[in-house]
Coordinates of C-alpha atoms in Angstrom, one line a residue:
M639 CA -25.1 138.7 6.9
K640 CA -24.7 142.0 5.2
R641 CA -24.5 142.8 1.5
K642 CA -21.1 144.3 2.1
L643 CA -19.9 140.9 3.2
I644 CA -21.0 139.4 -0.1
A645 CA -19.2 142.2 -2.0
A646 CA -16.1 141.6 0.1
V647 CA -15.9 138.0 -1.1
G648 CA -16.4 139.0 -4.7
V649 CA -19.8 137.5 -5.1
A650 CA -21.8 140.6 -6.0
T651 CA -20.7 140.4 -9.6
M652 CA -21.9 136.8 -9.8
I653 CA -25.2 137.7 -8.3
A654 CA -25.7 140.6 -10.8
G655 CA -24.8 138.3 -13.7
V656 CA -27.2 135.6 -12.7
A657 CA -30.0 138.1 -11.9
A658 CA -29.5 139.7 -15.3
C659 CA -30.3 136.3 -16.9
G660 CA -33.6 136.1 -15.0
G661 CA -35.6 138.0 -12.5
S662 CA -38.7 140.1 -13.2
D663 CA -37.6 140.9 -16.8
K664 CA -38.2 137.3 -17.6
K665 CA -41.7 137.2 -16.2
D666 CA -44.2 135.6 -18.4
D667 CA -45.9 138.3 -20.5
K668 CA -48.9 136.1 -20.7
S669 CA -49.7 136.5 -17.0
A670 CA -52.6 138.8 -17.8
E671 CA -54.4 136.1 -19.9
K672 CA -57.4 134.3 -18.4
P673 CA -56.3 131.1 -16.6
A674 CA -58.4 129.0 -18.9
D675 CA -56.6 130.4 -21.9
R676 CA -53.0 130.1 -20.6
T677 CA -50.7 127.8 -22.3
G678 CA -47.1 126.8 -21.6
T679 CA -45.2 124.4 -19.4
V680 CA -44.4 124.5 -15.7
T681 CA -41.6 122.1 -14.7
V682 CA -41.4 121.1 -11.1
W683 CA -38.6 119.2 -9.4
L684 CA -39.7 117.4 -6.3
M685 CA -37.7 114.9 -4.2
A686 CA -38.4 111.2 -4.4
E687 CA -40.3 111.2 -1.0
S688 CA -43.1 113.1 -2.7
Q689 CA -43.5 110.1 -5.1
T690 CA -43.1 107.3 -2.5
A691 CA -44.3 108.7 0.9
W692 CA -47.1 111.1 0.1
P693 CA -48.1 110.8 -3.6
E694 CA -51.6 112.0 -2.7
L695 CA -50.3 115.5 -2.2
V696 CA -48.9 115.6 -5.7
K697 CA -52.1 114.1 -7.2
N698 CA -54.3 116.6 -5.3
T699 CA -52.1 119.6 -6.3
T700 CA -52.0 118.5 -9.9
A701 CA -55.8 118.3 -10.0
Q702 CA -56.1 121.7 -8.4
F703 CA -53.7 123.4 -10.8
K704 CA -55.1 121.7 -13.9
A705 CA -58.6 122.8 -12.9
K706 CA -57.5 126.4 -13.1
Y707 CA -55.1 126.0 -16.0
P708 CA -56.3 123.2 -18.2
K709 CA -54.1 124.1 -21.1
V710 CA -50.8 124.4 -19.1
N711 CA -48.6 121.4 -19.2
L712 CA -47.5 120.5 -15.7
K713 CA -44.3 118.4 -15.7
I714 CA -43.5 116.8 -12.3
Q715 CA -40.0 115.4 -12.2
Y716 CA -38.6 113.4 -9.2
Q717 CA -35.1 113.8 -8.0
Q718 CA -32.7 111.9 -5.6
W719 CA -30.9 113.7 -2.8
S720 CA -27.6 112.1 -3.8
D721 CA -27.3 114.0 -7.1
K722 CA -29.9 116.7 -7.1
V723 CA -27.5 119.6 -6.4
Q724 CA -25.2 118.6 -9.2
K725 CA -28.1 118.3 -11.6
L726 CA -29.6 121.6 -10.5
D727 CA -26.3 123.4 -10.9
A728 CA -25.9 122.0 -14.4
A729 CA -29.5 122.9 -15.3
L730 CA -29.1 126.5 -14.0
A731 CA -25.9 126.9 -16.1
G732 CA -27.8 125.8 -19.2
S733 CA -31.3 126.3 -20.5
S734 CA -33.1 123.3 -18.9
A735 CA -33.7 124.7 -15.4
P736 CA -37.0 123.8 -13.7
D737 CA -39.5 126.5 -12.8
V738 CA -40.1 125.1 -9.3
V739 CA -37.5 123.3 -7.2
E740 CA -37.6 121.6 -3.9
L741 CA -34.5 122.4 -1.8
G742 CA -33.3 121.0 1.5
N743 CA -33.4 123.8 4.0
T744 CA -29.6 123.7 4.3
E745 CA -29.3 124.2 0.6
T746 CA -31.4 127.3 0.1
M747 CA -28.9 130.0 1.2
T748 CA -26.4 129.1 -1.6
Y749 CA -29.1 129.5 -4.2
I750 CA -30.4 132.7 -2.7
L751 CA -26.9 134.3 -2.6
N752 CA -26.1 133.3 -6.2
G753 CA -29.3 134.8 -7.5
A754 CA -30.9 131.6 -8.6
L755 CA -34.2 132.1 -6.7
A756 CA -36.9 134.6 -7.4
P757 CA -38.3 136.6 -4.4
V758 CA -41.8 135.6 -3.4
D759 CA -44.6 137.4 -1.6
K760 CA -45.4 135.8 1.8
S761 CA -49.0 136.9 1.7
Q762 CA -49.7 134.7 -1.3
F763 CA -49.3 131.5 0.7
A764 CA -51.6 129.7 3.2
N765 CA -50.8 129.8 7.0
S766 CA -47.7 132.0 6.3
A767 CA -48.4 133.9 9.6
T768 CA -47.8 130.7 11.5
W769 CA -44.9 129.2 9.5
I770 CA -42.4 127.4 11.7
K771 CA -39.8 130.1 12.3
G772 CA -36.8 127.8 11.7
L773 CA -38.1 126.9 8.3
E774 CA -39.0 130.5 7.3
D775 CA -35.5 131.7 8.4
T776 CA -33.9 129.4 5.8
C777 CA -35.9 131.1 3.1
T778 CA -35.2 134.7 4.2
Y779 CA -32.3 137.0 3.3
Q780 CA -32.1 140.7 4.2
G781 CA -35.8 140.7 4.9
K782 CA -36.8 139.2 1.6
L783 CA -38.4 135.8 1.2
Y784 CA -37.0 133.6 -1.5
C785 CA -38.7 130.2 -0.9
V786 CA -41.7 128.7 0.8
P787 CA -41.5 126.2 3.7
Y788 CA -42.8 122.8 2.6
Y789 CA -42.4 120.4 5.6
A790 CA -40.4 120.1 8.8
G791 CA -38.4 117.1 10.2
A792 CA -37.3 116.6 13.7
R793 CA -35.3 113.7 14.9
V794 CA -36.6 111.4 17.6
A795 CA -35.8 108.0 19.2
I796 CA -37.3 105.2 17.0
Y797 CA -37.3 102.0 19.1
N798 CA -38.3 98.4 19.1
A799 CA -40.7 98.0 22.0
D800 CA -40.5 94.2 21.9
D801 CA -36.7 94.4 22.4
F802 CA -37.2 96.7 25.4
K803 CA -39.8 94.4 26.9
A804 CA -37.6 91.4 26.5
G805 CA -34.5 93.1 27.9
T806 CA -35.9 95.3 30.7
G807 CA -39.4 94.0 31.4
S808 CA -41.0 97.2 30.1
D809 CA -41.9 98.3 26.6
Q810 CA -41.8 102.0 27.7
F811 CA -39.0 104.1 26.4
P812 CA -36.9 105.7 29.2
A813 CA -37.3 109.4 29.9
T814 CA -33.7 110.2 30.9
E815 CA -30.3 109.3 29.4
D816 CA -29.2 107.5 32.5
A817 CA -32.3 105.3 32.4
L818 CA -31.8 104.8 28.7
T819 CA -28.2 103.6 29.0
A820 CA -29.2 101.3 31.9
A821 CA -31.9 99.8 29.6
L822 CA -29.5 99.5 26.7
D823 CA -27.1 97.6 28.9
K824 CA -29.8 95.1 29.8
I825 CA -30.9 94.7 26.2
E826 CA -27.4 94.1 25.2
A827 CA -27.0 91.4 27.8
K828 CA -30.2 89.8 26.6
K829 CA -29.0 89.8 23.0
G830 CA -25.5 88.7 24.0
S831 CA -25.4 85.9 21.5
D832 CA -25.9 88.2 18.5
K833 CA -22.7 90.2 18.1
T834 CA -24.2 92.1 15.1
Y835 CA -27.0 93.6 17.2
S836 CA -26.7 97.2 18.4
P837 CA -28.8 98.3 21.4
L838 CA -28.3 101.9 20.0
Y839 CA -27.4 102.0 16.4
L840 CA -25.6 105.4 16.2
P841 CA -23.4 105.6 13.0
G842 CA -20.1 107.4 13.6
Q843 CA -20.4 109.8 10.7
Y844 CA -23.9 110.9 11.7
W845 CA -23.0 114.5 12.2
Y846 CA -26.6 115.7 12.7
A847 CA -26.7 113.5 15.9
A848 CA -23.2 114.6 17.0
M849 CA -24.1 118.2 16.7
S850 CA -27.2 117.6 18.8
Y851 CA -24.9 116.5 21.6
V852 CA -22.8 119.6 21.0
K853 CA -25.9 121.7 21.3
A854 CA -26.9 119.8 24.5
Y855 CA -23.7 120.9 26.2
G856 CA -24.1 124.5 25.1
G857 CA -21.8 124.4 22.1
A858 CA -22.3 125.3 18.5
I859 CA -20.8 124.6 15.1
A860 CA -20.1 128.3 14.6
T861 CA -21.1 131.7 16.0
T862 CA -21.7 135.1 14.5
D863 CA -21.3 138.7 15.6
G864 CA -23.8 139.7 12.9
T865 CA -21.3 140.3 10.1
K866 CA -18.8 137.4 10.4
W867 CA -19.1 133.7 11.3
T868 CA -16.4 131.9 13.4
A869 CA -16.1 128.2 13.9
S870 CA -16.5 127.1 17.5
L871 CA -16.0 123.3 17.7
E872 CA -12.9 123.8 19.7
T873 CA -14.8 125.3 22.7
P874 CA -15.0 123.0 25.8
Q875 CA -18.7 122.8 25.4
A876 CA -18.6 121.5 21.8
Q877 CA -15.7 119.1 22.6
Q878 CA -17.7 117.7 25.5
G879 CA -20.7 117.1 23.3
I880 CA -18.6 115.4 20.5
Q881 CA -16.8 113.2 23.1
H882 CA -20.2 112.2 24.5
F883 CA -21.4 111.2 21.1
I884 CA -18.3 109.2 20.3
D885 CA -18.6 107.4 23.6
L886 CA -22.1 106.3 22.8
V887 CA -21.1 105.1 19.3
K888 CA -18.2 103.1 20.6
K889 CA -20.2 101.5 23.4
Y890 CA -23.5 100.7 21.8
N891 CA -23.1 100.5 18.0
H892 CA -21.8 97.0 17.1
G893 CA -22.2 97.5 13.4
D894 CA -19.8 99.5 11.2
Q895 CA -19.1 102.5 13.3
T896 CA -17.6 104.5 10.4
K897 CA -20.8 104.6 8.4
D898 CA -23.4 107.5 8.1
E899 CA -27.1 107.2 8.9
A900 CA -28.3 106.5 5.4
D901 CA -29.4 102.9 6.0
H902 CA -30.1 103.0 9.8
A903 CA -33.9 102.4 9.1
N904 CA -32.9 99.3 7.1
V905 CA -30.7 98.1 9.9
M906 CA -33.6 98.3 12.3
A907 CA -35.9 96.6 9.8
H908 CA -33.6 93.6 9.8
G909 CA -33.9 93.4 13.6
K910 CA -30.3 94.6 14.3
A911 CA -31.1 97.7 16.3
G912 CA -33.0 98.4 19.5
V913 CA -33.0 102.2 19.0
I914 CA -32.1 104.5 16.1
Y915 CA -32.1 108.3 16.2
G916 CA -34.0 109.4 13.1
N917 CA -36.7 111.6 11.5
G918 CA -40.1 110.7 12.8
W919 CA -41.3 109.6 9.4
E920 CA -38.4 107.0 9.3
A921 CA -40.4 104.9 11.7
G922 CA -42.7 104.2 8.7
S923 CA -39.6 103.3 6.6
V924 CA -38.7 100.6 9.1
V925 CA -42.0 98.8 8.7
T926 CA -43.1 99.5 5.2
P927 CA -42.1 97.1 2.4
P928 CA -40.3 96.6 0.2
T929 CA -37.3 97.9 2.2
G930 CA -39.1 97.8 5.6
N931 CA -40.3 94.9 7.6
A932 CA -44.1 94.7 8.1
K933 CA -43.7 92.1 10.9
L934 CA -42.3 94.9 13.1
K935 CA -45.4 97.1 12.6
D936 CA -46.7 96.8 16.1
A937 CA -43.2 97.0 17.8
I938 CA -41.7 100.1 16.2
K939 CA -42.6 103.3 18.2
T940 CA -41.2 106.8 18.6
A941 CA -40.3 108.8 21.7
T942 CA -38.4 111.9 22.7
M943 CA -34.6 111.2 22.7
P944 CA -33.2 111.9 26.1
G945 CA -30.0 113.8 26.2
P946 CA -27.3 114.7 28.9
N947 CA -28.1 116.4 32.1
G948 CA -31.7 115.2 32.4
K949 CA -33.0 117.1 29.3
A950 CA -34.3 116.1 26.0
L951 CA -31.7 115.9 23.2
P952 CA -32.0 119.1 21.1
S953 CA -33.1 118.0 17.6
F954 CA -31.9 119.3 14.3
I955 CA -34.9 120.9 12.4
G956 CA -34.6 119.5 8.9
G957 CA -37.1 119.8 6.1
S958 CA -37.6 121.1 2.7
D959 CA -38.6 124.4 1.0
L960 CA -40.1 125.1 -2.5
A961 CA -38.6 127.9 -4.6
V962 CA -39.2 129.6 -8.0
I963 CA -36.1 129.7 -10.2
S964 CA -35.3 133.3 -11.2
K965 CA -34.7 132.2 -14.8
S966 CA -38.3 130.9 -15.1
K967 CA -40.4 132.5 -17.8
V968 CA -43.6 131.4 -16.0
Q969 CA -42.9 132.7 -12.5
D970 CA -46.5 133.6 -11.8
L971 CA -47.6 130.0 -12.6
A972 CA -44.7 128.6 -10.6
K973 CA -45.8 130.6 -7.6
E974 CA -49.4 129.5 -8.0
F975 CA -48.3 125.8 -8.1
I976 CA -46.4 126.3 -4.8
A977 CA -49.4 128.1 -3.3
D978 CA -51.6 125.1 -4.2
Y979 CA -49.0 122.6 -3.0
T980 CA -48.6 124.2 0.4
D981 CA -52.2 125.1 1.1
E982 CA -53.9 123.9 4.2
K983 CA -55.6 120.9 2.6
N984 CA -52.3 119.6 1.1
E985 CA -50.3 120.2 4.2
A986 CA -53.0 118.1 5.9
A987 CA -51.9 115.3 3.5
L988 CA -48.4 115.5 5.1
V989 CA -49.9 115.4 8.6
A990 CA -51.8 112.2 7.6
K991 CA -48.4 110.6 6.8
A992 CA -47.0 111.7 10.2
T993 CA -44.8 114.3 8.5
L994 CA -44.6 117.7 10.2
P995 CA -46.3 120.5 8.3
N996 CA -44.8 123.9 7.6
N997 CA -47.0 125.8 10.2
T998 CA -47.6 125.7 13.9
T999 CA -51.4 125.7 13.4
Q1000 CA -51.5 122.3 11.9
L1001 CA -48.5 121.2 14.0
E1002 CA -50.3 121.7 17.4
P1003 CA -52.7 118.7 17.3
M1004 CA -49.7 116.4 16.4
K1005 CA -48.2 117.2 19.8
A1006 CA -50.9 115.1 21.5
D1007 CA -50.9 112.2 19.0
P1008 CA -48.7 109.4 20.4
A1009 CA -47.5 108.6 16.9
T1010 CA -46.2 112.1 16.2
A1011 CA -45.8 113.7 19.7
A1012 CA -42.1 113.2 20.0
A1013 CA -41.3 114.9 16.7
A1014 CA -43.9 117.6 17.0
N1015 CA -42.8 118.6 20.5
A1016 CA -39.1 118.7 19.5
V1017 CA -39.7 121.5 17.0
P1018 CA -39.7 124.5 19.5
D1019 CA -36.3 123.7 20.9
A1020 CA -34.7 122.5 17.6
W1021 CA -31.5 123.8 16.3
F1022 CA -30.3 124.6 12.8
T1023 CA -27.0 124.8 10.9
P1024 CA -25.4 128.3 10.6
I1025 CA -27.3 130.4 8.0
A1026 CA -24.0 131.4 6.6
P1027 CA -22.8 132.1 3.0
G1028 CA -20.3 129.2 2.9
W1029 CA -22.3 126.6 4.8
A1030 CA -23.2 124.6 1.6
A1031 CA -19.5 124.2 0.8
I1032 CA -18.8 122.9 4.4
E1033 CA -21.5 120.2 3.9
K1034 CA -20.3 119.4 0.4
Q1035 CA -16.7 118.8 1.6
G1036 CA -17.9 116.6 4.5
I1037 CA -15.9 118.5 7.0
L1038 CA -17.9 117.3 10.0
K1039 CA -18.1 113.7 8.8
T1040 CA -14.3 113.7 8.3
M1041 CA -13.8 115.1 11.8
L1042 CA -15.9 112.4 13.4
L1043 CA -14.3 109.7 11.3
D1044 CA -10.8 110.9 12.3
I1045 CA -11.8 110.7 16.0
L1046 CA -13.1 107.2 15.6
K1047 CA -9.8 106.3 14.0
G1048 CA -7.8 107.6 16.9
K1049 CA -7.3 111.3 16.5
S1050 CA -7.9 113.3 19.7
V1051 CA -11.0 115.4 19.9
A1052 CA -8.9 118.5 20.5
D1053 CA -6.8 117.9 17.3
A1054 CA -9.8 116.9 15.2
T1055 CA -12.0 119.9 16.2
K1056 CA -9.1 122.3 15.6
A1057 CA -8.6 120.9 12.1
A1058 CA -12.4 121.2 11.5
D1059 CA -12.5 124.7 12.7
D1060 CA -9.6 125.8 10.5
K1061 CA -11.4 124.4 7.4
I1062 CA -14.8 125.8 8.4
N1063 CA -13.2 129.3 9.0
S1064 CA -11.7 129.2 5.5
L1065 CA -15.2 128.6 3.9
I1066 CA -18.0 129.8 6.1
N1067 CA -18.0 133.5 5.2
N1068 CA -17.5 132.9 1.5
A1069 CA -20.5 132.4 -0.7
S1070 CA -20.2 129.1 -2.5

């Protein structure tokens, strides 16, 4: 993406306006004070997983930061994915913006382009030379870094080994898709009396999964010539992948096929799924109370999800980044908090929770651990959504979900992908 593209869509004025409200001119003029003498408040927005899944990381970082800055008030506030963007947009428009914010890696480009994030110096952060490239790319625009990779997520097969043992005689997960569908057929026959059980619970609006099948057949959501993005779901490769996904949904998901993946771990926890396709850490959600089922602790395992043509299914590389808000008056403290939060010791706290770290150095040992191997090994071949100015608007409008839902309701793949491409093309090159 080029700056001239942003100017062409009339965003440069907005960027200049936001930047004028923040940036280096707002930098805390107390930055030269001794750390022990510094006062003030640093407000940090983290997502709820930090509170529920790896609270040790927050506790450790808080202790580190307070040891250096005992008089600085550190306010950690936890957010939900469902309304974080709306709350952040409102806070940025007013005077209550946080100093540090966690962003999903598909959200960062919007805030980079509208000038909401302050640039950061890569050399200030641990293991930055080995950051996972897909994560670093989501923080980078025109050669500048605007956020720091926090953790990665790769989707894998999460399966009930007891169900496989009962249905096929083996508790091992099949290595190819042909072997998997054969096993699913046997499991379904074994569970025949339970019409609410899905051998493969694949929700119909689960667009991350659908796009993995698009990628498996050589397709893409959109392509770029370096200056402009063009939607490409109408290509034969993309349509083949979407059709394959829909076929799997219709054959093996006996729950509500029109749902998304939000509760698929809960469905498995209730014993209603043989396999789900989820983030590696969601295996823990299946077996951890209060929403998970501890009785399944020894049965739930992870494996590489096989895809078409004898290859592994390409996984979407999800994850989060941490950014400093450009309006912050304590940018130096905000950057130090992020440096502490993502140092090697604290990234190790993520690894201990089977969550993929931000760097390949600490990722490498996870490739040999049976509990994390599937997710860790999926990272090198993982795919990501277009790093395009208008991508956030495409997600916000649910264009891919609508396309999949329309197909499930009877619309042809050809008509649905054409409608989706038209909408994507109207948005993808416009900063949102």
